[in-house]
Coordinates of C-alpha atoms in Angstrom, one line a residue:
X99 CA 0.0 0.0 0.0
X100 CA 1.3 3.4 -1.0
X101 CA 1.4 6.1 1.7
X102 CA 1.1 9.6 0.6
X103 CA 2.9 12.6 2.2
X104 CA 0.6 14.8 4.1
X105 CA 0.4 18.6 3.5
X106 CA -1.8 21.3 5.1
X107 CA -2.1 23.0 8.4
X108 CA -5.5 21.4 9.2
X109 CA -4.0 17.9 9.1
X110 CA -1.0 19.1 11.2
X111 CA -3.4 20.1 14.0
X112 CA -4.9 16.6 14.3
X113 CA -2.2 15.2 16.5
X114 CA -2.4 18.1 19.0
X115 CA -6.2 17.9 19.3
X116 CA -6.2 14.4 20.9
X117 CA -4.2 12.9 23.8
X118 CA -3.4 9.5 22.1
X119 CA 0.0 8.4 21.1
X120 CA 1.0 9.1 17.5
X121 CA 2.6 6.5 15.2
X122 CA 4.8 6.9 12.1
X123 CA 3.4 6.2 8.7
X124 CA 5.8 3.4 8.1
X125 CA 3.9 1.2 10.6
X126 CA 1.0 0.9 8.1
X127 CA 3.1 -1.0 5.6
X128 CA 6.2 -2.4 7.3
X129 CA 6.2 -6.1 8.2
X130 CA 7.0 -6.9 11.8
X131 CA 6.9 -10.6 11.3
X132 CA 3.2 -10.9 11.7
X133 CA 2.1 -9.2 8.4
X134 CA 2.3 -5.9 6.6
X135 CA 0.8 -3.1 8.6
X136 CA 0.6 -5.3 11.7
X137 CA 2.4 -2.9 13.9
X138 CA -0.2 -0.2 13.1
X139 CA -3.0 -2.7 13.7
X140 CA -1.6 -3.5 17.2
X141 CA -1.3 0.2 18.0
X142 CA -5.1 0.6 17.9
X143 CA -6.5 -2.9 18.4
X144 CA -9.6 -2.7 20.7
X145 CA -10.5 -4.8 23.7
X146 CA -13.6 -6.9 22.9
X147 CA -16.3 -7.8 25.4
X148 CA -19.1 -10.4 25.3
X149 CA -22.1 -10.9 27.4
X150 CA -24.5 -13.7 28.4
X151 CA -28.1 -12.7 28.2
X152 CA -30.4 -14.6 30.6
X153 CA -27.3 -16.6 31.6
X154 CA -26.9 -18.1 28.1
X155 CA -23.5 -18.3 26.4
X156 CA -23.4 -16.2 23.1
X157 CA -22.2 -17.4 19.8
X158 CA -18.5 -16.7 20.3
X159 CA -16.0 -15.7 17.6
X160 CA -13.6 -18.3 16.1
X161 CA -11.2 -18.8 13.2
X162 CA -12.8 -18.3 9.8
X163 CA -10.2 -20.6 8.2
X164 CA -8.2 -23.6 9.2
X165 CA -5.1 -24.5 7.1
X166 CA -6.4 -22.4 4.2
X167 CA -9.8 -24.0 4.2
X168 CA -13.0 -22.0 4.9
X169 CA -14.8 -22.7 8.2
X170 CA -18.5 -23.3 7.4
X171 CA -21.2 -21.6 9.5
X172 CA -24.4 -23.1 10.9
X173 CA -28.1 -22.3 11.2
X174 CA -29.1 -19.0 12.9
X175 CA -30.4 -19.1 16.5
X176 CA -33.5 -17.0 15.7
X177 CA -33.0 -15.1 18.9
X178 CA -33.6 -18.1 21.1
X179 CA -31.5 -17.7 24.3
X180 CA -30.9 -21.5 24.5
X181 CA -29.6 -21.7 21.0
X182 CA -27.3 -18.6 20.9
X183 CA -24.1 -20.6 21.4
X184 CA -25.2 -23.7 19.6
X185 CA -22.3 -25.0 17.4
X186 CA -20.1 -22.0 18.2
X187 CA -16.8 -21.7 20.0
X188 CA -16.7 -21.9 23.8
X189 CA -16.1 -18.4 25.3
X190 CA -14.4 -19.9 28.4
X191 CA -15.1 -20.1 32.1
X192 CA -17.6 -17.6 33.4
X193 CA -17.1 -16.0 36.8
X194 CA -19.5 -13.6 38.5
X195 CA -18.2 -10.1 39.2
X196 CA -18.9 -10.8 42.9
X197 CA -16.4 -13.6 42.7
X198 CA -13.7 -11.8 40.8
X199 CA -15.1 -11.8 37.2
X200 CA -15.1 -11.0 34.4
X201 CA -12.4 -13.3 33.1
X202 CA -10.5 -13.3 29.9
X203 CA -12.3 -15.2 27.2
X204 CA -10.8 -17.9 25.1
X205 CA -8.6 -16.5 22.3
X206 CA -9.8 -16.1 18.7
X207 CA -8.3 -14.5 15.5
X208 CA -9.0 -10.9 14.7
X209 CA -8.4 -10.2 10.9
X210 CA -7.1 -6.8 10.1
X211 CA -7.2 -4.8 6.9
X212 CA -5.4 -1.5 6.2
X213 CA -6.9 0.9 3.7
X214 CA -5.8 4.4 2.7
X215 CA -9.0 6.2 2.0
X216 CA -7.6 9.8 1.5
X217 CA -4.2 11.3 1.4
X218 CA -4.5 12.1 5.0
X219 CA -6.7 9.2 6.2
X220 CA -6.1 5.5 6.8
X221 CA -8.6 3.0 8.2
X222 CA -7.6 -0.1 10.0
X223 CA -10.5 -2.6 10.4
X224 CA -10.6 -5.5 12.8
X225 CA -13.0 -8.2 11.7
X226 CA -14.2 -11.2 13.7
X227 CA -16.1 -14.3 12.5
X228 CA -19.0 -16.1 14.1
X229 CA -20.7 -19.3 12.8
X230 CA -24.1 -17.7 13.0
X231 CA -26.1 -14.8 14.4
X232 CA -29.8 -14.6 15.2
X233 CA -30.7 -13.9 11.6
X234 CA -28.4 -16.0 9.3
X235 CA -25.7 -18.5 8.9
X236 CA -22.1 -17.2 9.2
X237 CA -21.5 -13.7 10.5
X238 CA -18.7 -11.2 10.1
X239 CA -18.6 -8.0 12.2
X240 CA -15.9 -5.4 12.6
X241 CA -14.7 -2.2 14.2
X242 CA -12.5 0.3 12.4
X243 CA -10.0 2.8 13.8
X244 CA -9.6 5.9 11.6
X245 CA -6.2 7.5 11.6
X246 CA -5.2 10.9 10.3
X247 CA -1.8 12.1 9.4
X248 CA 0.1 15.4 9.6
X249 CA 2.8 16.9 7.4
X250 CA 5.5 14.9 9.3
X251 CA 3.9 11.6 8.4
X252 CA 2.8 11.1 12.0
X253 CA -0.6 9.6 12.5
X254 CA -3.3 10.0 15.2
X255 CA -6.5 8.1 16.0
X256 CA -9.5 10.3 15.3
X257 CA -12.6 8.2 15.1
X258 CA -14.0 4.7 15.8
X259 CA -16.4 3.1 13.3
X260 CA -18.5 0.5 15.1
X261 CA -20.0 -2.1 12.7
X262 CA -23.8 -2.4 13.0
X263 CA -25.8 -4.4 10.5
X264 CA -23.9 -3.3 7.4
X265 CA -23.5 0.3 8.5
X266 CA -21.4 2.1 11.1
X267 CA -22.0 4.1 14.3
X268 CA -19.1 6.6 14.2
X269 CA -17.7 8.1 17.3
X270 CA -15.0 10.8 17.6
X271 CA -12.1 9.3 19.6
X272 CA -12.7 11.6 22.5
X273 CA -16.3 10.5 22.8
X274 CA -15.6 6.8 23.3
X275 CA -16.8 5.9 26.8
X276 CA -13.9 3.6 27.8
X277 CA -10.3 3.7 26.5
X278 CA -7.0 2.5 27.9
X279 CA -3.3 2.5 27.1
X280 CA -1.8 -0.9 28.2
X281 CA -2.0 -3.6 30.7
X282 CA -1.4 -1.1 33.5
X283 CA -4.8 0.6 33.0
X284 CA -6.8 -2.0 31.0
X285 CA -9.2 -2.5 33.9
X286 CA -9.9 1.2 34.1
X287 CA -13.3 2.4 33.0
X288 CA -14.4 5.9 32.1
X289 CA -11.0 7.1 30.8
X290 CA -11.1 8.9 27.5
X291 CA -8.5 9.8 24.8
X292 CA -6.3 6.8 25.4
X293 CA -4.8 4.5 22.8
X294 CA -7.2 1.5 22.8
X295 CA -11.0 1.4 22.8
X296 CA -13.2 -1.0 24.8
X297 CA -16.0 -2.4 22.6
X298 CA -19.0 -4.5 23.4
X299 CA -20.4 -7.1 21.0
X300 CA -24.2 -7.6 20.9
X301 CA -25.2 -11.1 21.9
X302 CA -27.7 -11.7 19.1
X303 CA -26.9 -9.9 15.8
X304 CA -23.3 -9.0 17.0
X305 CA -23.5 -5.3 16.3
X306 CA -20.6 -3.6 18.0
X307 CA -21.0 -0.7 20.5
X308 CA -18.8 1.4 22.8
X309 CA -21.2 1.1 25.7
X310 CA -22.9 -1.8 27.6
X311 CA -26.7 -2.3 27.6
X312 CA -28.0 -4.8 30.1
X313 CA -31.5 -3.3 30.6
X314 CA -32.8 -5.7 27.9
X315 CA -32.1 -9.4 27.3
X316 CA -33.1 -9.4 23.7
X317 CA -32.4 -7.6 20.4
X318 CA -34.6 -5.5 18.1
X319 CA -33.3 -5.8 14.5
X320 CA -35.2 -2.6 13.7
X321 CA -33.4 -0.6 16.3
X322 CA -29.6 -0.9 16.0
X323 CA -29.0 0.3 19.6
X324 CA -31.5 -2.1 21.2
X325 CA -29.3 -5.2 21.6
X326 CA -28.0 -6.7 24.9
X327 CA -24.3 -6.4 25.3
X328 CA -22.2 -6.7 28.4
X329 CA -18.7 -7.6 29.7
X330 CA -18.9 -11.2 31.0
X331 CA -15.8 -12.0 29.0
X332 CA -13.1 -9.8 27.6
X333 CA -10.1 -10.2 25.3
X334 CA -7.5 -7.8 24.2
X335 CA -5.9 -9.6 21.2
X336 CA -2.2 -10.1 21.3
X337 CA 0.2 -10.2 18.3
X338 CA -0.4 -13.7 17.1
X339 CA -4.2 -13.3 17.3
X340 CA -4.2 -10.2 15.1
X341 CA -3.9 -11.7 11.6
X342 CA -3.9 -10.3 8.1
X343 CA -7.3 -10.2 6.4
X344 CA -5.5 -11.6 3.3
X345 CA -5.8 -15.1 5.0
X346 CA -9.5 -15.0 4.0
X347 CA -9.9 -16.1 0.3
X348 CA -12.0 -13.5 -1.6
X349 CA -13.6 -16.4 -3.5
X350 CA -15.2 -17.9 -0.4
X351 CA -18.9 -17.3 -0.1
X352 CA -20.3 -16.2 3.2
X353 CA -24.0 -15.7 2.3
X354 CA -25.4 -12.6 4.0
X355 CA -22.2 -11.9 5.9
X356 CA -20.9 -9.5 3.3
X357 CA -18.7 -7.3 5.5
X358 CA -15.8 -9.7 5.5
X359 CA -12.1 -8.8 5.0
X360 CA -12.0 -9.2 1.2
X361 CA -15.0 -7.0 0.6
X362 CA -13.9 -4.4 3.1
X363 CA -10.7 -4.0 1.1
X364 CA -12.1 -4.2 -2.4
X365 CA -13.0 -0.8 -4.0
X366 CA -15.5 -2.6 -6.3
X367 CA -17.6 -3.8 -3.5
X368 CA -20.3 -1.9 -1.7
X369 CA -18.8 -3.0 1.7
X370 CA -15.5 -1.3 0.9
X371 CA -14.6 0.5 4.0
X372 CA -13.6 3.8 2.3
X373 CA -17.2 4.0 0.8
X374 CA -18.7 4.5 4.2
X375 CA -18.8 7.7 6.2
X376 CA -16.5 9.6 3.9
X377 CA -17.3 12.9 5.6
X378 CA -15.3 12.0 8.7

């Protein structure tokens, strides 16, 4: 991917407007041993949280490919609590907050793609795969960190794009409810303008949010915000879990799950990440 030099005073002011750590443009294409652009992906990778509505395990993410072969999905759960986790990966041991929970969930791959959408804007998307959601077989969901550069080729996080049913809920970085920098403050809540966002995955249709919502145990497909999400398990993906989206063959068919890594990085597809919210 070609990175373009950044010119203009407005872009130069981006870094000073936020309190997050800037990164050099080289990180978006250099290979650190885990893939091209992996270092930039790690600089913004979010912490994912998952909840258990009505005490039921959700459909938990897992690898979308094994040894280069596509992992097939299974039938949707149709919003039935008892079937949410049917045929899906095990999230791991659950522990009540009163007993010391939440616990780290079982690991799963997060597939990243890096797209330069404008001279001064790069979007890094983190995609996770589920074998089903409440509406269809196979499901891909993602969250995107938007970076903007200055005239010194230094880049700052400016927005978070939360994937929700084919569209995005966009938050300015300073408006994300919970952010953190590293292991020293990853248990902190309510801190803003730090380097990594905490995101919460809906238990039914897997829309992604920056807030919890436990006042309902269901999901309303007609209201993108009305979906149960909580923090019964968390995972902040480490180096080997954050994997190139190029591992996913563009010829594989995912049915209604059309926001997968190949479509997010293909300008000819409607799901191409740069086609969305271009006014950021």
